[in-house]
Amino acid sequence: MLFVFLMWAFAQQQESTIEGVVIRDGTNQALADVQVALWPTTNSVQTKPTGEYSFKDVPPGQYTVVVVHDGMKLKMPVSMTYRQRMSVTLRVPSAPSISGTVFAPNGERLAAARVQALRLAYTTTGQRMRLIDETLTDDRGEYRLFWLRPGQYIIA
């Protein structure tokens, strides 16, 4: 029985900690209440108001710290050894968006103008423009299309 306890105590001392902070890329803005997962385990935690997270008692091995925010997924590979404390800062990029202002030929801003984001799609019948998203301009003629996938768009 004593041997089993000593083995358990030794194993507890060998396990490591992965901790860090989740921030918006390009800023120092901490992202609160964001789910952070440790793959291939089923462990996940939510960030604190300061963006901090922590996985304790992580056995040695290869892991991937995963965070999804605003539809953007970030994966960070981590290799843990015995009794290691690793700090991993996750810089999550903002969801891609396109914004601008629509003007009439006379230079006035156009309110309630329809703005479309189109992409070139290849079909069996040839190339076609595919509607990805659309919105209306506000009272100042401004628009914002957000949560777009990275790529090239035509704005109409």
mmCIF file of C-alpha atoms in Angstrom:
data_model
loop_
_atom_site.group_PDB
_atom_site.id
_atom_site.type_symbol
_atom_site.label_atom_id
_atom_site.label_comp_id
_atom_site.label_asym_id
_atom_site.label_seq_id
_atom_site.Cartn_x
_atom_site.Cartn_y
_atom_site.Cartn_z
ATOM 1 C CA MET A 1 0.000 0.000 0.000
ATOM 2 C CA LEU A 2 2.833 2.386 0.854
ATOM 3 C CA PHE A 3 4.438 1.597 -2.508
ATOM 4 C CA VAL A 4 1.237 2.525 -4.384
ATOM 5 C CA PHE A 5 0.993 5.818 -2.477
ATOM 6 C CA LEU A 6 4.635 6.663 -3.220
ATOM 7 C CA MET A 7 4.136 5.891 -6.925
ATOM 8 C CA TRP A 8 1.047 8.129 -6.977
ATOM 9 C CA ALA A 9 2.913 10.948 -5.198
ATOM 10 C CA PHE A 10 5.844 10.608 -7.621
ATOM 11 C CA ALA A 11 3.495 10.730 -10.616
ATOM 12 C CA GLN A 12 1.830 13.883 -9.254
ATOM 13 C CA GLN A 13 5.216 15.587 -9.020
ATOM 14 C CA GLN A 14 5.998 14.670 -12.634
ATOM 15 C CA GLU A 15 2.957 16.378 -14.141
ATOM 16 C CA SER A 16 3.212 19.839 -15.649
ATOM 17 C CA THR A 17 1.219 23.033 -16.137
ATOM 18 C CA ILE A 18 0.292 24.899 -19.318
ATOM 19 C CA GLU A 19 -0.830 28.452 -18.669
ATOM 20 C CA GLY A 20 -1.056 31.664 -20.590
ATOM 21 C CA VAL A 21 -3.227 34.451 -21.871
ATOM 22 C CA VAL A 22 -5.508 34.904 -24.902
ATOM 23 C CA ILE A 23 -5.288 38.325 -26.560
ATOM 24 C CA ARG A 24 -6.506 39.908 -29.797
ATOM 25 C CA ASP A 25 -3.655 39.943 -32.318
ATOM 26 C CA GLY A 26 -2.123 43.347 -32.930
ATOM 27 C CA THR A 27 -3.348 44.673 -29.563
ATOM 28 C CA ASN A 28 -2.941 43.954 -25.872
ATOM 29 C CA GLN A 29 -6.697 43.407 -25.461
ATOM 30 C CA ALA A 30 -7.344 40.369 -23.270
ATOM 31 C CA LEU A 31 -10.173 38.127 -24.483
ATOM 32 C CA ALA A 32 -12.419 37.107 -21.592
ATOM 33 C CA ASP A 33 -14.793 34.127 -21.485
ATOM 34 C CA VAL A 34 -13.138 32.400 -24.447
ATOM 35 C CA GLN A 35 -13.010 28.595 -24.518
ATOM 36 C CA VAL A 36 -9.464 27.146 -24.663
ATOM 37 C CA ALA A 37 -9.043 23.413 -25.319
ATOM 38 C CA LEU A 38 -6.112 21.044 -24.870
ATOM 39 C CA TRP A 39 -6.062 18.502 -27.680
ATOM 40 C CA PRO A 40 -6.007 15.419 -27.792
ATOM 41 C CA THR A 41 -7.507 15.495 -24.296
ATOM 42 C CA THR A 42 -11.077 16.536 -23.552
ATOM 43 C CA ASN A 43 -9.892 19.274 -21.183
ATOM 44 C CA SER A 44 -11.121 22.785 -21.833
ATOM 45 C CA VAL A 45 -11.215 25.928 -19.724
ATOM 46 C CA GLN A 46 -12.693 29.390 -20.047
ATOM 47 C CA THR A 47 -10.464 32.440 -19.880
ATOM 48 C CA LYS A 48 -10.729 34.794 -16.922
ATOM 49 C CA PRO A 49 -11.617 38.492 -17.389
ATOM 50 C CA THR A 50 -7.850 39.066 -17.762
ATOM 51 C CA GLY A 51 -7.686 36.545 -20.625
ATOM 52 C CA GLU A 52 -5.699 34.086 -18.513
ATOM 53 C CA TYR A 53 -6.154 30.310 -18.650
ATOM 54 C CA SER A 54 -4.453 27.308 -17.056
ATOM 55 C CA PHE A 55 -4.280 23.529 -17.494
ATOM 56 C CA LYS A 56 -2.868 21.825 -14.418
ATOM 57 C CA ASP A 57 -1.578 18.266 -13.958
ATOM 58 C CA VAL A 58 -0.735 17.786 -17.638
ATOM 59 C CA PRO A 59 1.124 14.500 -18.220
ATOM 60 C CA PRO A 60 4.248 14.620 -20.406
ATOM 61 C CA GLY A 61 3.509 14.431 -24.139
ATOM 62 C CA GLN A 62 2.599 16.313 -27.308
ATOM 63 C CA TYR A 63 -0.435 18.617 -27.175
ATOM 64 C CA THR A 64 -2.137 21.353 -29.149
ATOM 65 C CA VAL A 65 -3.681 24.345 -27.374
ATOM 66 C CA VAL A 66 -6.735 25.393 -29.404
ATOM 67 C CA VAL A 67 -8.853 28.547 -29.200
ATOM 68 C CA VAL A 68 -11.735 29.657 -31.437
ATOM 69 C CA HIS A 69 -12.916 33.278 -31.288
ATOM 70 C CA ASP A 70 -15.034 35.226 -33.793
ATOM 71 C CA GLY A 71 -14.936 32.213 -36.093
ATOM 72 C CA MET A 72 -11.128 32.262 -36.214
ATOM 73 C CA LYS A 73 -9.309 29.147 -34.982
ATOM 74 C CA LEU A 74 -5.796 29.272 -33.573
ATOM 75 C CA LYS A 75 -3.754 26.155 -32.789
ATOM 76 C CA MET A 76 -0.459 26.153 -30.892
ATOM 77 C CA PRO A 77 1.574 22.913 -30.597
ATOM 78 C CA VAL A 78 3.135 22.266 -27.191
ATOM 79 C CA SER A 79 5.580 19.580 -26.079
ATOM 80 C CA MET A 80 5.534 18.907 -22.337
ATOM 81 C CA THR A 81 8.148 17.113 -20.245
ATOM 82 C CA TYR A 82 8.215 16.212 -16.550
ATOM 83 C CA ARG A 83 7.508 19.003 -14.041
ATOM 84 C CA GLN A 84 7.445 21.704 -16.672
ATOM 85 C CA ARG A 85 5.591 25.003 -16.457
ATOM 86 C CA MET A 86 4.908 26.394 -19.919
ATOM 87 C CA SER A 87 3.474 29.817 -20.695
ATOM 88 C CA VAL A 88 1.658 30.089 -24.043
ATOM 89 C CA THR A 89 0.312 33.435 -25.278
ATOM 90 C CA LEU A 90 -2.425 32.936 -27.870
ATOM 91 C CA ARG A 91 -2.781 35.886 -30.269
ATOM 92 C CA VAL A 92 -6.151 35.425 -31.963
ATOM 93 C CA PRO A 93 -6.608 37.305 -35.237
ATOM 94 C CA SER A 94 -9.736 39.377 -35.743
ATOM 95 C CA ALA A 95 -12.367 38.011 -38.054
ATOM 96 C CA PRO A 96 -11.806 39.404 -41.551
ATOM 97 C CA SER A 97 -14.069 42.270 -42.528
ATOM 98 C CA ILE A 98 -14.467 44.773 -45.327
ATOM 99 C CA SER A 99 -15.782 48.260 -44.653
ATOM 100 C CA GLY A 100 -16.165 51.473 -46.559
ATOM 101 C CA THR A 101 -18.375 54.346 -47.605
ATOM 102 C CA VAL A 102 -20.666 54.596 -50.640
ATOM 103 C CA PHE A 103 -20.908 57.955 -52.425
ATOM 104 C CA ALA A 104 -23.342 59.150 -55.089
ATOM 105 C CA PRO A 105 -21.886 60.640 -58.308
ATOM 106 C CA ASN A 106 -22.502 64.138 -56.863
ATOM 107 C CA GLY A 107 -20.346 63.316 -53.799
ATOM 108 C CA GLU A 108 -23.151 62.818 -51.273
ATOM 109 C CA ARG A 109 -23.077 59.784 -49.038
ATOM 110 C CA LEU A 110 -25.698 57.178 -49.927
ATOM 111 C CA ALA A 111 -27.897 55.855 -47.133
ATOM 112 C CA ALA A 112 -29.588 52.449 -47.479
ATOM 113 C CA ALA A 113 -27.508 51.450 -50.497
ATOM 114 C CA ARG A 114 -27.107 47.698 -50.994
ATOM 115 C CA VAL A 115 -23.486 46.525 -50.794
ATOM 116 C CA GLN A 116 -22.490 42.999 -51.853
ATOM 117 C CA ALA A 117 -19.339 40.917 -51.412
ATOM 118 C CA LEU A 118 -18.864 38.543 -54.350
ATOM 119 C CA ARG A 119 -16.277 35.841 -55.060
ATOM 120 C CA LEU A 120 -15.317 34.087 -58.226
ATOM 121 C CA ALA A 121 -16.552 30.474 -58.192
ATOM 122 C CA TYR A 122 -15.644 27.750 -60.636
ATOM 123 C CA THR A 123 -18.502 25.495 -61.781
ATOM 124 C CA THR A 124 -18.894 22.823 -64.454
ATOM 125 C CA THR A 125 -20.332 25.509 -66.745
ATOM 126 C CA GLY A 126 -17.469 27.956 -66.179
ATOM 127 C CA GLN A 127 -16.690 30.872 -63.882
ATOM 128 C CA ARG A 128 -19.478 32.581 -61.979
ATOM 129 C CA MET A 129 -19.707 35.341 -59.405
ATOM 130 C CA ARG A 130 -21.103 33.997 -56.156
ATOM 131 C CA LEU A 131 -22.771 36.219 -53.546
ATOM 132 C CA ILE A 132 -21.029 35.738 -50.191
ATOM 133 C CA ASP A 133 -22.609 38.485 -48.073
ATOM 134 C CA GLU A 134 -24.575 41.692 -48.394
ATOM 135 C CA THR A 135 -25.639 44.604 -46.224
ATOM 136 C CA LEU A 136 -27.120 48.089 -46.421
ATOM 137 C CA THR A 137 -25.237 51.297 -45.765
ATOM 138 C CA ASP A 138 -26.174 53.243 -42.650
ATOM 139 C CA ASP A 139 -27.381 56.858 -42.540
ATOM 140 C CA ARG A 140 -23.804 58.068 -43.191
ATOM 141 C CA GLY A 141 -23.332 55.830 -46.244
ATOM 142 C CA GLU A 142 -20.992 53.506 -44.344
ATOM 143 C CA TYR A 143 -21.048 49.703 -44.462
ATOM 144 C CA ARG A 144 -19.238 46.796 -42.851
ATOM 145 C CA LEU A 145 -19.206 43.186 -44.051
ATOM 146 C CA PHE A 146 -17.780 40.922 -41.375
ATOM 147 C CA TRP A 147 -16.984 37.264 -40.592
ATOM 148 C CA LEU A 148 -15.660 36.793 -44.119
ATOM 149 C CA ARG A 149 -13.197 34.046 -44.931
ATOM 150 C CA PRO A 150 -9.759 35.275 -46.018
ATOM 151 C CA GLY A 151 -9.516 35.749 -49.777
ATOM 152 C CA GLN A 152 -10.225 38.114 -52.654
ATOM 153 C CA TYR A 153 -13.648 39.727 -53.002
ATOM 154 C CA ILE A 154 -15.383 42.009 -55.449
ATOM 155 C CA ILE A 155 -17.500 44.677 -53.762
ATOM 156 C CA ALA A 156 -20.555 45.845 -55.684
#
